[in-house]
Short mmCIF file of C-alpha atoms in Angstrom, two decimals:
data_model
loop_
_atom_site.label_atom_id
_atom_site.label_comp_id
_atom_site.label_asym_id
_atom_site.label_seq_id
_atom_site.Cartn_x
_atom_site.Cartn_y
_atom_site.Cartn_z
CA GLY A 3 15.93 35.77 12.38
CA GLN A 4 14.05 34.40 15.32
CA GLN A 5 15.10 30.87 16.14
CA VAL A 6 11.99 30.04 18.28
CA GLN A 7 8.55 31.00 17.20
CA GLN A 8 5.44 30.40 19.21
CA SER A 9 1.84 30.59 18.19
CA PRO A 10 -0.70 31.83 18.80
CA ALA A 11 0.64 35.00 20.55
CA SER A 12 -2.52 34.94 22.65
CA LEU A 13 -5.56 32.82 23.20
CA VAL A 14 -8.86 33.18 25.01
CA LEU A 15 -10.83 30.17 26.05
CA GLN A 16 -13.94 29.26 27.91
CA GLU A 17 -13.41 27.04 30.82
CA GLY A 18 -13.49 23.41 29.63
CA GLU A 19 -12.15 24.03 26.10
CA ASN A 20 -8.91 22.59 24.93
CA ALA A 21 -5.85 24.46 23.78
CA GLU A 22 -2.96 23.63 21.32
CA LEU A 23 0.10 25.74 21.62
CA GLN A 24 2.79 25.45 19.05
CA CYS A 25 6.52 26.14 19.10
CA ASN A 26 8.56 25.99 15.87
CA PHE A 27 12.31 26.22 15.74
CA SER A 28 14.70 26.86 12.99
CA THR A 29 17.79 25.18 14.38
CA SER A 30 18.85 21.80 15.60
CA LEU A 31 17.84 20.80 18.99
CA ASN A 32 19.42 19.23 22.16
CA SER A 33 16.39 19.73 24.29
CA MET A 34 13.06 21.42 24.44
CA GLN A 35 11.35 22.69 27.49
CA TRP A 36 7.97 24.30 28.21
CA PHE A 37 7.50 26.70 30.97
CA TYR A 38 4.48 28.33 32.58
CA GLN A 39 4.61 31.88 34.03
CA ARG A 40 1.81 33.65 36.00
CA PRO A 41 1.74 37.43 35.70
CA GLY A 42 4.48 38.79 37.83
CA GLY A 43 5.55 35.33 38.81
CA SER A 44 8.48 32.99 38.15
CA LEU A 45 8.85 30.34 35.47
CA VAL A 46 7.72 26.91 36.36
CA SER A 47 8.99 23.94 34.36
CA LEU A 48 6.15 21.99 32.85
CA PHE A 49 8.02 19.55 30.45
CA TYR A 50 11.50 18.75 29.59
CA ASN A 51 10.84 17.00 26.19
CA PRO A 52 13.74 16.67 23.66
CA SER A 53 11.63 14.16 21.63
CA GLY A 54 8.34 12.25 21.60
CA THR A 55 5.28 12.70 23.81
CA LYS A 56 4.98 13.26 27.49
CA HIS A 57 1.94 13.60 29.71
CA SER A 58 1.32 15.35 33.03
CA GLY A 59 -2.33 15.53 34.22
CA ARG A 60 -4.27 17.50 31.66
CA LEU A 61 -1.09 18.63 29.82
CA THR A 62 0.60 16.84 26.89
CA SER A 63 3.81 17.73 25.17
CA THR A 64 4.90 16.33 21.84
CA THR A 65 8.30 17.16 20.13
CA VAL A 66 8.89 16.11 16.56
CA ILE A 67 12.57 16.84 15.89
CA LYS A 68 12.65 16.27 12.14
CA GLU A 69 9.67 18.58 11.72
CA ARG A 70 11.30 21.15 14.04
CA ARG A 71 8.29 21.62 16.18
CA SER A 72 6.91 21.10 19.67
CA SER A 73 3.41 21.41 20.94
CA LEU A 74 1.65 21.76 24.22
CA HIS A 75 -1.87 20.48 24.56
CA ILE A 76 -4.03 21.63 27.49
CA SER A 77 -7.31 19.59 27.85
CA SER A 78 -10.38 20.76 29.89
CA SER A 79 -8.84 24.15 30.53
CA GLN A 80 -9.48 25.78 33.91
CA THR A 81 -9.22 29.47 34.92
CA THR A 82 -6.23 28.75 36.85
CA ASP A 83 -4.39 27.69 33.64
CA SER A 84 -4.35 31.32 32.59
CA GLY A 85 -0.89 32.76 32.24
CA THR A 86 1.94 32.66 29.72
CA TYR A 87 3.32 29.55 28.25
CA LEU A 88 7.01 29.70 27.00
CA CYS A 89 8.82 27.11 25.01
CA ALA A 90 12.64 27.17 25.12
CA LEU A 91 15.23 25.19 23.25
CA GLU A 92 18.71 24.30 23.90
CA HIS A 93 20.75 23.58 20.75
CA GLY A 94 24.13 22.34 20.05
CA SER A 95 26.09 25.37 19.50
CA SER A 96 24.39 27.36 22.32
CA GLY A 97 26.04 25.44 25.15
CA ASN A 98 23.57 24.99 27.95
CA LYS A 99 21.78 28.29 27.59
CA LEU A 100 18.00 28.30 26.67
CA ILE A 101 16.62 30.29 23.83
CA PHE A 102 13.02 31.26 24.50
CA GLY A 103 10.04 31.94 22.30
CA ILE A 104 8.04 35.11 22.92
CA GLY A 105 5.29 33.09 24.69
CA THR A 106 1.64 32.37 24.32
CA LEU A 107 -0.63 34.46 26.61
CA LEU A 108 -3.57 32.23 27.63
CA SER A 109 -6.82 33.57 29.33
CA VAL A 110 -9.41 31.16 30.37
CA LYS A 111 -12.74 32.59 31.19
CA PRO A 112 -15.26 31.08 33.64
CA ASN B 15 14.58 23.18 49.39
CA ALA B 16 13.89 26.82 49.21
CA GLY B 17 14.46 26.99 45.47
CA VAL B 18 16.58 29.59 43.69
CA ILE B 19 16.57 32.78 45.86
CA GLN B 20 16.87 36.17 44.20
CA THR B 21 17.29 39.51 46.11
CA PRO B 22 15.98 42.19 46.09
CA ARG B 23 12.52 41.39 44.61
CA HIS B 24 12.30 44.95 43.52
CA LYS B 25 14.76 47.71 43.07
CA VAL B 26 14.37 51.29 41.91
CA THR B 27 17.50 53.21 40.99
CA GLY B 28 18.16 56.65 39.54
CA LYS B 29 19.76 56.91 36.15
CA GLY B 30 23.48 56.63 36.38
CA GLN B 31 23.46 54.78 39.70
CA GLU B 32 24.77 51.17 40.14
CA ALA B 33 22.65 48.22 40.80
CA THR B 34 23.68 44.81 42.22
CA LEU B 35 21.45 41.80 42.03
CA TRP B 36 21.90 38.65 43.99
CA CYS B 37 21.11 35.01 43.31
CA GLU B 38 21.44 31.98 45.64
CA PRO B 39 21.25 28.80 43.43
CA ILE B 40 19.89 25.53 44.71
CA SER B 41 22.32 23.66 46.82
CA GLY B 42 24.13 21.06 44.70
CA HIS B 43 23.35 22.70 41.43
CA SER B 44 26.57 23.51 39.54
CA ALA B 45 25.17 25.63 36.69
CA VAL B 46 23.87 29.12 37.24
CA PHE B 47 22.18 31.25 34.54
CA TRP B 48 21.15 34.83 34.27
CA TYR B 49 18.35 35.99 31.96
CA ARG B 50 16.49 39.28 31.40
CA GLN B 51 12.84 39.61 30.55
CA THR B 52 11.05 42.53 28.96
CA ILE B 53 7.76 42.89 27.23
CA VAL B 54 9.37 43.83 24.00
CA GLN B 55 12.36 41.27 23.77
CA GLY B 56 10.90 38.46 25.97
CA LEU B 57 13.43 36.34 27.79
CA GLU B 58 17.07 36.91 26.78
CA PHE B 59 20.09 35.03 27.86
CA LEU B 60 22.73 37.09 29.64
CA THR B 61 25.43 34.77 31.06
CA TYR B 62 26.16 31.31 32.50
CA PHE B 63 28.57 29.79 35.04
CA ARG B 64 29.36 26.15 35.70
CA ASN B 65 31.20 25.28 38.91
CA GLN B 66 31.67 29.01 39.45
CA ALA B 67 33.64 29.43 36.28
CA PRO B 68 32.14 31.81 33.52
CA ILE B 69 31.21 29.65 30.54
CA ASP B 70 29.27 31.88 28.25
CA ASP B 71 28.63 35.61 28.53
CA SER B 72 27.58 36.15 24.99
CA GLY B 73 24.28 37.81 26.04
CA MET B 74 25.86 40.31 28.29
CA PRO B 75 25.99 43.96 27.08
CA LYS B 76 29.68 44.74 26.69
CA GLU B 77 29.66 47.91 28.75
CA ARG B 78 28.26 48.43 32.29
CA PHE B 79 27.18 44.75 32.85
CA SER B 80 29.26 42.27 34.82
CA ALA B 81 28.49 38.94 36.66
CA GLN B 82 30.45 37.02 39.26
CA MET B 83 30.11 33.83 41.16
CA PRO B 84 32.72 34.10 44.06
CA ASN B 85 31.45 30.80 45.57
CA GLN B 86 29.01 28.04 44.90
CA SER B 87 26.30 29.59 46.98
CA HIS B 88 25.86 32.92 45.17
CA SER B 89 26.19 34.92 42.08
CA THR B 90 25.86 38.58 41.45
CA LEU B 91 24.93 40.68 38.45
CA LYS B 92 26.11 44.17 38.54
CA ILE B 93 24.93 47.08 36.35
CA GLN B 94 26.99 50.24 36.40
CA SER B 95 25.55 53.63 35.38
CA THR B 96 22.14 52.28 35.04
CA GLN B 97 19.99 53.52 32.18
CA PRO B 98 16.14 53.48 31.65
CA GLN B 99 16.46 50.74 28.97
CA ASP B 100 17.96 48.46 31.68
CA SER B 101 14.58 48.32 33.37
CA ALA B 102 13.51 44.68 33.18
CA VAL B 103 12.97 41.53 35.26
CA TYR B 104 16.32 39.88 35.83
CA LEU B 105 15.98 36.18 36.38
CA CYS B 106 18.47 33.73 37.77
CA ALA B 107 18.07 29.89 37.19
CA SER B 108 20.23 26.96 38.28
CA SER B 109 20.35 23.33 37.25
CA ARG B 110 22.48 20.33 38.34
CA THR B 111 24.84 20.46 35.34
CA GLY B 112 23.12 22.71 32.77
CA GLY B 113 20.82 21.34 30.13
CA ASP B 114 19.00 19.09 32.55
CA SER B 115 15.38 18.69 33.26
CA ASP B 116 15.73 20.25 36.63
CA TYR B 117 16.24 23.77 35.32
CA THR B 118 14.70 25.92 38.17
CA PHE B 119 14.18 29.72 38.00
CA GLY B 120 14.14 32.24 40.79
CA SER B 121 11.28 34.80 41.31
CA GLY B 122 13.37 37.47 39.70
CA THR B 123 14.45 40.94 40.54
CA ARG B 124 12.24 43.72 38.97
CA LEU B 125 14.59 46.58 38.22
CA LEU B 126 13.22 49.96 37.52
CA VAL B 127 15.64 52.76 36.45
CA ILE B 128 14.09 56.24 36.62
#
């Protein structure tokens, strides 16, 4: 089965609203990363967060290992936040490769 | 720092032809990864080098796909006898040692097999 599951698959917001993106994983974890991808663009690393909570501007990532979940919170969304958000985990037996979720497609309307 | 450089950005090949994709990792990064992205499957790991040595190729299709890293400044992914199902965006990434917070992706090569 899929080791990394993301929800929701897609999300539409009005500018200014908040978003909570979820990532659940079914295996042990060495690290968890969140990436952002604009349509047709490359992946940009947002957070490297193996555990706990990290902040970066309007973004907050929280990883709870024993609950096998990680979340990405976007506050006061802007139209420029539109794109795909991907979580990826590296776990013990996978070496250093990342296993990605399918992503959440976020669209922020003006 | 120009980041991870991938060439070409776009490639169109006829079915049965060979395609070679290039990746130049960030200088000083010893780990190089290849991934493939499609709408249906999402991002899938293909193969991984550390200090130019192949470490894990568990994601590589057994036939037609091969990857090399002849020196620390570039890696190639070769697809022989390309098929329409090989159409995808091929992404290269590098990091200092692998599993670090500085995992950096290139812009990818969009391969279309017609």
